[in-house]
Short mmCIF file of C-alpha atoms in Angstrom, two decimals:
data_model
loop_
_atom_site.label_atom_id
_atom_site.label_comp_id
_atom_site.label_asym_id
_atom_site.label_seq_id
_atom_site.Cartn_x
_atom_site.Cartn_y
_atom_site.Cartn_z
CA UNK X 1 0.00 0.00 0.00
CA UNK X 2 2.90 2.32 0.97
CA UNK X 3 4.08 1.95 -2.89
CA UNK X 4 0.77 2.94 -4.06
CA UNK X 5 -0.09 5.85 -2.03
CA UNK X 6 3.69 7.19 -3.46
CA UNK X 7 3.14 7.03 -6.78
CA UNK X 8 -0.46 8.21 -6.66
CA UNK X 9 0.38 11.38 -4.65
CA UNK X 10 4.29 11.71 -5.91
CA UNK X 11 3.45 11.05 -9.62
CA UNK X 12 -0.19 10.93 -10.30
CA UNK X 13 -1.37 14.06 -8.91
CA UNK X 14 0.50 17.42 -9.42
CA UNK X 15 -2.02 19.30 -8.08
CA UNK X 16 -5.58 19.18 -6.23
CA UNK X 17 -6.84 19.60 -9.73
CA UNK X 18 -6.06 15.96 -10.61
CA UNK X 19 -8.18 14.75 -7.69
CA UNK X 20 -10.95 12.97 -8.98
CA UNK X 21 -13.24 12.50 -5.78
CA UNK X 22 -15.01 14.94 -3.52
CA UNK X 23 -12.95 13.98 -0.41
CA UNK X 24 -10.84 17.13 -0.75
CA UNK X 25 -13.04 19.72 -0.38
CA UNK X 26 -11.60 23.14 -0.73
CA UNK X 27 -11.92 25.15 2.74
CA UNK X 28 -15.03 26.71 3.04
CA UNK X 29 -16.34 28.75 6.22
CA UNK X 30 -12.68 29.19 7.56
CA UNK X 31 -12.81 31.02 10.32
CA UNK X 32 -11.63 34.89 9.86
CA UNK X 33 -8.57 34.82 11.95
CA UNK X 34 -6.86 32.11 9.26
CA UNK X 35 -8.23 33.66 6.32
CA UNK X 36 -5.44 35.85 6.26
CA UNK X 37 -2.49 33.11 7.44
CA UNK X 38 -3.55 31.31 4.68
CA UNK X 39 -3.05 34.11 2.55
CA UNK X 40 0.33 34.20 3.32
CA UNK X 41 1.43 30.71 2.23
CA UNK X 42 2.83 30.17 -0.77
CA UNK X 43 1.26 29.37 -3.90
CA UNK X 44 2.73 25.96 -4.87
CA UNK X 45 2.30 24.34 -1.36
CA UNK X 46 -1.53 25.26 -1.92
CA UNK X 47 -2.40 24.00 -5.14
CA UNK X 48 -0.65 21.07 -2.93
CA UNK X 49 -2.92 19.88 -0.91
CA UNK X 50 -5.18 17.21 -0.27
CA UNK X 51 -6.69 17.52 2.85
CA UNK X 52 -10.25 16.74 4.07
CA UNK X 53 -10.80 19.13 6.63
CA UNK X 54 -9.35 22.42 8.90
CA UNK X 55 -6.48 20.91 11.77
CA UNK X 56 -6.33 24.14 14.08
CA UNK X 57 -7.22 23.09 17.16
CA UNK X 58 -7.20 26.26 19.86
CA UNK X 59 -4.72 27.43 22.11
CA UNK X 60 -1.46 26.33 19.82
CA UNK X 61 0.54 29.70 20.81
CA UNK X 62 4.31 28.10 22.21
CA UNK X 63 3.33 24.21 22.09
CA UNK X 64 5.54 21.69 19.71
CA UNK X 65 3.08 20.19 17.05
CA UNK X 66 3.07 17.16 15.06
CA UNK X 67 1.47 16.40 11.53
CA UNK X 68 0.93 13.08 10.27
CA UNK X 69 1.29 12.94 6.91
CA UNK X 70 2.12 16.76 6.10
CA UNK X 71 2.68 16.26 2.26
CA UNK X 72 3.76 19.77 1.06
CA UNK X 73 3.30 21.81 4.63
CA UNK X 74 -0.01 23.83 3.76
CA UNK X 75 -1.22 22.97 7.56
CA UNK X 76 2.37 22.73 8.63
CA UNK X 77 3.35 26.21 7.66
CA UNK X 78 -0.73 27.54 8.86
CA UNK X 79 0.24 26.27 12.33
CA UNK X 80 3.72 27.55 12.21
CA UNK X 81 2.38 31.34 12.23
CA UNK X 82 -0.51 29.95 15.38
CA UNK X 83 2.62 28.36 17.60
CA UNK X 84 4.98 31.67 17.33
CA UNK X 85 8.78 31.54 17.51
CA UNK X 86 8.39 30.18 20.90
CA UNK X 87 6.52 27.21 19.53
CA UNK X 88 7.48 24.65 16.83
CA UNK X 89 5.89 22.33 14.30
CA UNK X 90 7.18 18.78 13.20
CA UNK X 91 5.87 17.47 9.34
CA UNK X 92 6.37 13.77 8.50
CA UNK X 93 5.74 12.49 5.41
CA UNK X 94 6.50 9.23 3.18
CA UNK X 95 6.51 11.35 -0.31
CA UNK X 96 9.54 12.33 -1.17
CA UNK X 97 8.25 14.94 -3.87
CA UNK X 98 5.86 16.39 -1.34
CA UNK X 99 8.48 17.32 1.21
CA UNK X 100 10.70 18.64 -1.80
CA UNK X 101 7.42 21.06 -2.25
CA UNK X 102 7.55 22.20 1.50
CA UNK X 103 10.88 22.19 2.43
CA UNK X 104 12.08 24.24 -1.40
CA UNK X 105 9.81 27.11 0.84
CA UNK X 106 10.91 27.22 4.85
CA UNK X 107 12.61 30.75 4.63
CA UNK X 108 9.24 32.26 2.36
CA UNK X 109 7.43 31.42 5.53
CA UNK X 110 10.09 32.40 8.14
CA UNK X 111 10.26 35.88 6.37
CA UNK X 112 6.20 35.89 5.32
CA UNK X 113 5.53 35.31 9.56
CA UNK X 114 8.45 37.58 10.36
CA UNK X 115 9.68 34.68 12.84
CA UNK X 116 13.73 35.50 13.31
CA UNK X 117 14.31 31.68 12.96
CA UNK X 118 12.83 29.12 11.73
CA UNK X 119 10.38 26.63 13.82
CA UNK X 120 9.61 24.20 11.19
CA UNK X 121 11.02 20.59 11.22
CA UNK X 122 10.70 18.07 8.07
CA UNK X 123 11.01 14.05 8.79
CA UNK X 124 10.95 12.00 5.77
CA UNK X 125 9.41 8.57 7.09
CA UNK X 126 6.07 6.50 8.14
CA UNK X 127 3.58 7.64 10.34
CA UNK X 128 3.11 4.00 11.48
CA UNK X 129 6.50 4.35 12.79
CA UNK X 130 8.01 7.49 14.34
CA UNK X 131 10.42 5.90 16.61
CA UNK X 132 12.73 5.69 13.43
CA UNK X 133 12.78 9.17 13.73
CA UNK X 134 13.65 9.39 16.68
CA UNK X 135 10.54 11.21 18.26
CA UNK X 136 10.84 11.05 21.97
CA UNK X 137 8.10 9.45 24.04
CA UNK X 138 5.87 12.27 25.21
CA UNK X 139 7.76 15.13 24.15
CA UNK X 140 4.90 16.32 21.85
CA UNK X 141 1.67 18.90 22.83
CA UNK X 142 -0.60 18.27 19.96
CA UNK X 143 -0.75 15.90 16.50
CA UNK X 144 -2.86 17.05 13.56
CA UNK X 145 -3.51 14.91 10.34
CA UNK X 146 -5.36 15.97 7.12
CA UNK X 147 -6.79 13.00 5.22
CA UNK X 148 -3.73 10.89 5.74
CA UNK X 149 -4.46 8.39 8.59
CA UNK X 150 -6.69 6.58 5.83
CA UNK X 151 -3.64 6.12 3.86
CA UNK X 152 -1.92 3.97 6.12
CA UNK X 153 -2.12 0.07 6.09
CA UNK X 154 -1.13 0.19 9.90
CA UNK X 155 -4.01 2.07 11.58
CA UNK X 156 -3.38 0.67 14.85
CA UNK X 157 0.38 1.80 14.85
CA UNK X 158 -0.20 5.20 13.86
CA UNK X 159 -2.55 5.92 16.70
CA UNK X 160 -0.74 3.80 19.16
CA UNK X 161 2.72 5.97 18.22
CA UNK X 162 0.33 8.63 18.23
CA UNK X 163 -0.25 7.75 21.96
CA UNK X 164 3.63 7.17 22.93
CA UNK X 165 4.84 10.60 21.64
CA UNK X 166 1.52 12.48 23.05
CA UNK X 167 2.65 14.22 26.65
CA UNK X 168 0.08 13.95 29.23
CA UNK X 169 -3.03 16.08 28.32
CA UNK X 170 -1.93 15.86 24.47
CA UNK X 171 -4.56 16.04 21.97
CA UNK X 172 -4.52 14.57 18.36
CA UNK X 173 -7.25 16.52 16.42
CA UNK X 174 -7.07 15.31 12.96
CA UNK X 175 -9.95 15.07 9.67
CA UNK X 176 -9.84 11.97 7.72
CA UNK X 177 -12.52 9.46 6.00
CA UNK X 178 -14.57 6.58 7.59
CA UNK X 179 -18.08 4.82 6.07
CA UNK X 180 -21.10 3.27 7.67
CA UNK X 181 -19.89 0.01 7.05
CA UNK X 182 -16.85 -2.18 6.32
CA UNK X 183 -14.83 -1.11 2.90
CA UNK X 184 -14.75 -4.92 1.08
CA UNK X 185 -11.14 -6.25 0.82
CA UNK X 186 -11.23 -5.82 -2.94
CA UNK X 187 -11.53 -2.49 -3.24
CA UNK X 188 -9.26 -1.88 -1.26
CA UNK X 189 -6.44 -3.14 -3.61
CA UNK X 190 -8.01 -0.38 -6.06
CA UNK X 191 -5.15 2.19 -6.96
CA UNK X 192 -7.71 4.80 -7.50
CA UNK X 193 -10.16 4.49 -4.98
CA UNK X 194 -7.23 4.19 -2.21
CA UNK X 195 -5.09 6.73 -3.45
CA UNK X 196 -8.68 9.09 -3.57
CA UNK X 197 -9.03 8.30 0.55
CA UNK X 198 -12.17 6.07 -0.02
CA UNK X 199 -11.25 2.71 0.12
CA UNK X 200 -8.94 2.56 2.95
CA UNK X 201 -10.67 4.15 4.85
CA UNK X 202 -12.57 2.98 8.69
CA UNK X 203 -15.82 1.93 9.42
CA UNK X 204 -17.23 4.48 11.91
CA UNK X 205 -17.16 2.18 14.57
CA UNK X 206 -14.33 -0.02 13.73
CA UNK X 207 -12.36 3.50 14.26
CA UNK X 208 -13.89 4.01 17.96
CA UNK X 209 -12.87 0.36 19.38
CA UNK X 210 -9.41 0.72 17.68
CA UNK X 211 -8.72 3.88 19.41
CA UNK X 212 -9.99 2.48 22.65
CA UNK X 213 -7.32 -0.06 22.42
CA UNK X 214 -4.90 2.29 22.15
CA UNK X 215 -5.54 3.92 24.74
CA UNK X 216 -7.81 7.01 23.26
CA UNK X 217 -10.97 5.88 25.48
CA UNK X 218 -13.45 8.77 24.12
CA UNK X 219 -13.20 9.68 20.57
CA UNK X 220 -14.73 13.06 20.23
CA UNK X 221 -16.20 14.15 16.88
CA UNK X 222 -15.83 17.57 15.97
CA UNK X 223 -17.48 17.74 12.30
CA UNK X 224 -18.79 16.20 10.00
CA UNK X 225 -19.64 16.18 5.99
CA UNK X 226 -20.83 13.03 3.63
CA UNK X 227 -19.15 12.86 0.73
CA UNK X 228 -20.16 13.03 -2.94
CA UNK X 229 -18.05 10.75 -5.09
CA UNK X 230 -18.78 12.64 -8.14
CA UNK X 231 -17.56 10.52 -11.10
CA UNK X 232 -19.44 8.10 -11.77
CA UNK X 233 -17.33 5.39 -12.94
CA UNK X 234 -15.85 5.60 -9.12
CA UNK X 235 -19.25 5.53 -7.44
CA UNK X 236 -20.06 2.52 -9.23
CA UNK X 237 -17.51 0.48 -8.06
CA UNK X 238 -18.32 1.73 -4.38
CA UNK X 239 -21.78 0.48 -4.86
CA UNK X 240 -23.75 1.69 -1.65
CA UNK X 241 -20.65 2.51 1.02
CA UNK X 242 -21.72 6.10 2.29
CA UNK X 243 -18.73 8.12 3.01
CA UNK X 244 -17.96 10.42 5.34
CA UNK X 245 -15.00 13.55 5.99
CA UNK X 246 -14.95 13.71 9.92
CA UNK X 247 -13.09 15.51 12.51
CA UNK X 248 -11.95 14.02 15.69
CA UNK X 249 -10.10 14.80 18.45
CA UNK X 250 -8.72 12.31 21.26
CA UNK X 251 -6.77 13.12 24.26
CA UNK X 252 -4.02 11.26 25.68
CA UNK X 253 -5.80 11.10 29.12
CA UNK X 254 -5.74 7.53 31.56
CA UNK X 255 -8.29 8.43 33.39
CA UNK X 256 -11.17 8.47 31.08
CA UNK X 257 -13.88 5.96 31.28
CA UNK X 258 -15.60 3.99 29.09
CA UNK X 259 -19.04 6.06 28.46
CA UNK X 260 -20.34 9.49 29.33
CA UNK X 261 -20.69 8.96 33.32
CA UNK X 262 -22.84 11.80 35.35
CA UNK X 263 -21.37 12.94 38.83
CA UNK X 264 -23.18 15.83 38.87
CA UNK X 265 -20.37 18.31 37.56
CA UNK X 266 -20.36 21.29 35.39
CA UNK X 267 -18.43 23.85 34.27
CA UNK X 268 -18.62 27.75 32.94
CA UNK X 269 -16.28 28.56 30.33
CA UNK X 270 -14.73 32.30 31.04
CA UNK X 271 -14.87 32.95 27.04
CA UNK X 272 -10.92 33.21 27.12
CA UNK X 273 -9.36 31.47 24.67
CA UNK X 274 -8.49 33.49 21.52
CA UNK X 275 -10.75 34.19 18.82
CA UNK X 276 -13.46 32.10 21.07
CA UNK X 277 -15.05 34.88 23.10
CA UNK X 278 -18.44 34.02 23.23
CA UNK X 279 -18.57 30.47 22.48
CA UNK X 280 -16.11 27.01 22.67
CA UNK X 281 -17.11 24.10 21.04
CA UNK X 282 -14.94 20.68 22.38
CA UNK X 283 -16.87 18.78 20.10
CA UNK X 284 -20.12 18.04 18.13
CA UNK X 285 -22.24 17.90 21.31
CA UNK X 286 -20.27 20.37 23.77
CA UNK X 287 -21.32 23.65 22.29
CA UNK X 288 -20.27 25.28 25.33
CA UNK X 289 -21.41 29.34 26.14
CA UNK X 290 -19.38 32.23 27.84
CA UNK X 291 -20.62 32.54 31.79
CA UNK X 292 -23.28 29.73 31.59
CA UNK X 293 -23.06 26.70 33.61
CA UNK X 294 -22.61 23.70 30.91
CA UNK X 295 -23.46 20.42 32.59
CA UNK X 296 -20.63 17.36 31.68
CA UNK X 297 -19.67 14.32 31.70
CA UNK X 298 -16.64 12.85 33.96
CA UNK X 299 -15.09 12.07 30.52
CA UNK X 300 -15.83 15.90 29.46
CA UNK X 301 -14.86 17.41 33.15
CA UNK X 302 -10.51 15.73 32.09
CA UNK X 303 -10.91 16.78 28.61
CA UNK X 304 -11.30 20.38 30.36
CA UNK X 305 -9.65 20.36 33.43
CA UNK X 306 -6.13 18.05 32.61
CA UNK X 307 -5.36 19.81 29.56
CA UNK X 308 -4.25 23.33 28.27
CA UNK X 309 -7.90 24.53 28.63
CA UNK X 310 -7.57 24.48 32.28
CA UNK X 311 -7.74 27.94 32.70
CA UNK X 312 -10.07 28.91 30.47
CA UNK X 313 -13.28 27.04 32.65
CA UNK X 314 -14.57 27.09 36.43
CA UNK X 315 -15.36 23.41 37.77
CA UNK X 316 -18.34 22.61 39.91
CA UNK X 317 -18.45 19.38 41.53
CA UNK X 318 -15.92 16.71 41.96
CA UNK X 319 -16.00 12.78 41.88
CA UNK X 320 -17.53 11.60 44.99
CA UNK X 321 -20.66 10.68 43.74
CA UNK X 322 -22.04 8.63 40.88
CA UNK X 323 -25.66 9.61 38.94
CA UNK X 324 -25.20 6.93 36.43
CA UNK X 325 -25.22 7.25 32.45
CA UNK X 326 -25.93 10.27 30.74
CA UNK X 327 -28.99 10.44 28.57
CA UNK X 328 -28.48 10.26 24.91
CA UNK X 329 -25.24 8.14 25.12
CA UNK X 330 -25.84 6.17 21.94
CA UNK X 331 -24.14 3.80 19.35
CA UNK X 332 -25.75 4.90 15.92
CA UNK X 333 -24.22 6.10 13.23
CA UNK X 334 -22.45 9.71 14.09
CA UNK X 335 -22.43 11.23 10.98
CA UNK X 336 -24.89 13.76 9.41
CA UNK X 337 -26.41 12.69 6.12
CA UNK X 338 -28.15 16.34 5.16
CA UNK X 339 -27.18 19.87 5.88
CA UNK X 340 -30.46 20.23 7.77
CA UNK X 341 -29.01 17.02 9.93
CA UNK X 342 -26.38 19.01 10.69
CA UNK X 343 -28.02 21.76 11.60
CA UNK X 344 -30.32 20.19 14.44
CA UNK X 345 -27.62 18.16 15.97
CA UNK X 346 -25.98 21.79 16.70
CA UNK X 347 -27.97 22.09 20.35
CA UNK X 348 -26.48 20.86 23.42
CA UNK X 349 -25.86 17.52 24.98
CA UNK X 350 -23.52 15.41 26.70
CA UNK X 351 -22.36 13.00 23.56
#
């Protein structure tokens, strides 16, 4: 598979124009504050890249960053400006030609984000195996990865390396492609349909046990789109697999549990964090509002209060007593199959 995924992204495609699915959507309703970082990069790392979704996660300012699978650096060089010369950013990346692309363009960005030194690192290697690279064990804040997880034949190793590089309180927030059912084996030996993300790409729910096992407990889903094939030809041989571009983030926490458990906590977010004043949303079904109280979860209470958002909440209650379940903690399909899906799941709730 790793040959495959080479040639199609080192020799097939020169550009997002030779994409021939809808997986790599171009970004639409970017929030303001990147509009004009993305502005800055350069030209030929954009028409480079083949992402799925937006990997900013908040509160980046200073913190060392990983991205899996960084191809020519668009996110790389995004988050570069977001951590500051304190900070730094680490791109790995199997394609030779791609990290030709990126690195050809470190000092545009150095000068373009007036940084007096460079804070940009690229690893040619696999993301199923950083320790070649010598990445320490948890010596890193946050991972991203764009559409590139999919890719990888080892999905277990990259999240459990993931895991062993992740500091305490670490986050991997990353977009990539999953379906409502398992992808059969013979499409997955399909040049085209893995190279376009499709069909390598997890079940929903094979995704959530794997993580579990590696030590991820609660996979939180940030967004969500379905995905229109397009060509024809390519849908065909899909038959009826529903795909899905999806944004996750899981935290590198040991004391989560297995499901949403109520102790009777909540917590008031102090509308803090930059370019989040009146609003911060953890995930899909934490839409949480400047000076209310926002019930949670024990699961949602760490999230908060053992990571870098620590001081940007109040906590009510503690751990010494046990309500049971919270309501609404299902197992159906995540996903939103209609813009006006999407738009009433955008209420409240625990998960």
């Amino acid at each position: 598979m790793h040959d495959i995924v080479q040639r199609y992204y080192g020799e097939t495609l020169t550009s997002s124009h030779d994409l021939q699915t809808g997986t790599c959507k171009p970004d639409a309703g970017l929030p303001d504050y990147v509009k004009p970082i993305l502005a800055q990069v350069h030209n030929e790392v954009l028409t480079r890249y083949y992402g799925c979704g937006l990997v900013l996660p908040e509160l980046l300012e200073g913190l060392t960053v990983l991205d899996l699978g960084c191809g020519a650096g668009r996110d790389v060089y995004m988050i570069s400006k977001l951590v500051g010369e304190r900070g730094k950013v680490i791109g790995v990346d199997m394609t030779e030609e791609q990290l030709t692309v990126a690195r050809r363009h470190e000092e545009y960005h150095r000068k373009a984000f007036g940084h007096a030194a460079g804070n940009v690192l690229f690893l040619h290697g696999y993301i199923e195996r950083l320790c070649e690279l010598e990445l320490a064990d948890s010596s890193v804040d946050v991972i991203v990865s764009n559409c590139v997880i999919n890719l990888a034949p080892d999905k277990a190793a990259v999240l459990r390396e993931a895991w062993r590089v992740l500091k305490p309180g670490g986050e991997l927030y990353f977009s990539d492609i999953y379906t409502d059912r398992r992808v059969p084996e013979g499409l997955t030996r399909d040049p085209v349909l893995y190279g376009e993300c499709l069909s390598g790409a997890l079940y929903w729910n094979d995704f959530n046990q794997l993580s579990r096992e590696q030590g991820f407990a609660d996979p939180r889903l940030v967004d969500d789109r379905k995905i229109t094939i397009g060509k024809a030809e390519l849908a065909a041989r899909t038959g009826n697999i529903r795909f899905y571009s999806a944004t996750y983030r899981l935290f590198k926490l040991d004391n989560l549990e297995p499901a949403c458990e109520d102790y009777g906590q909540s917590v008031v977010y102090r509308g803090t964090i930059p370019h989040h004043p009146h609003l911060f949303i953890l995930d899909k079904h934490h839409r949480i509002e400047t000076g209310k109280h926002f019930p949670v979860c024990g699961n949602t209470w760490h999230m908060l209060h053992d990571t870098r958002f620590a001081e940007h909440f109040e906590f009510y209650g503690n751990f010494e007593r046990h309500y049971g379940i919270f309501a609404g903690c299902g197992m159906g399909l995540p996903y939103n199959d209609t813009v006006n899906d999407a738009e009433n799941n955008r209420t409240g709730g625990c998960c």
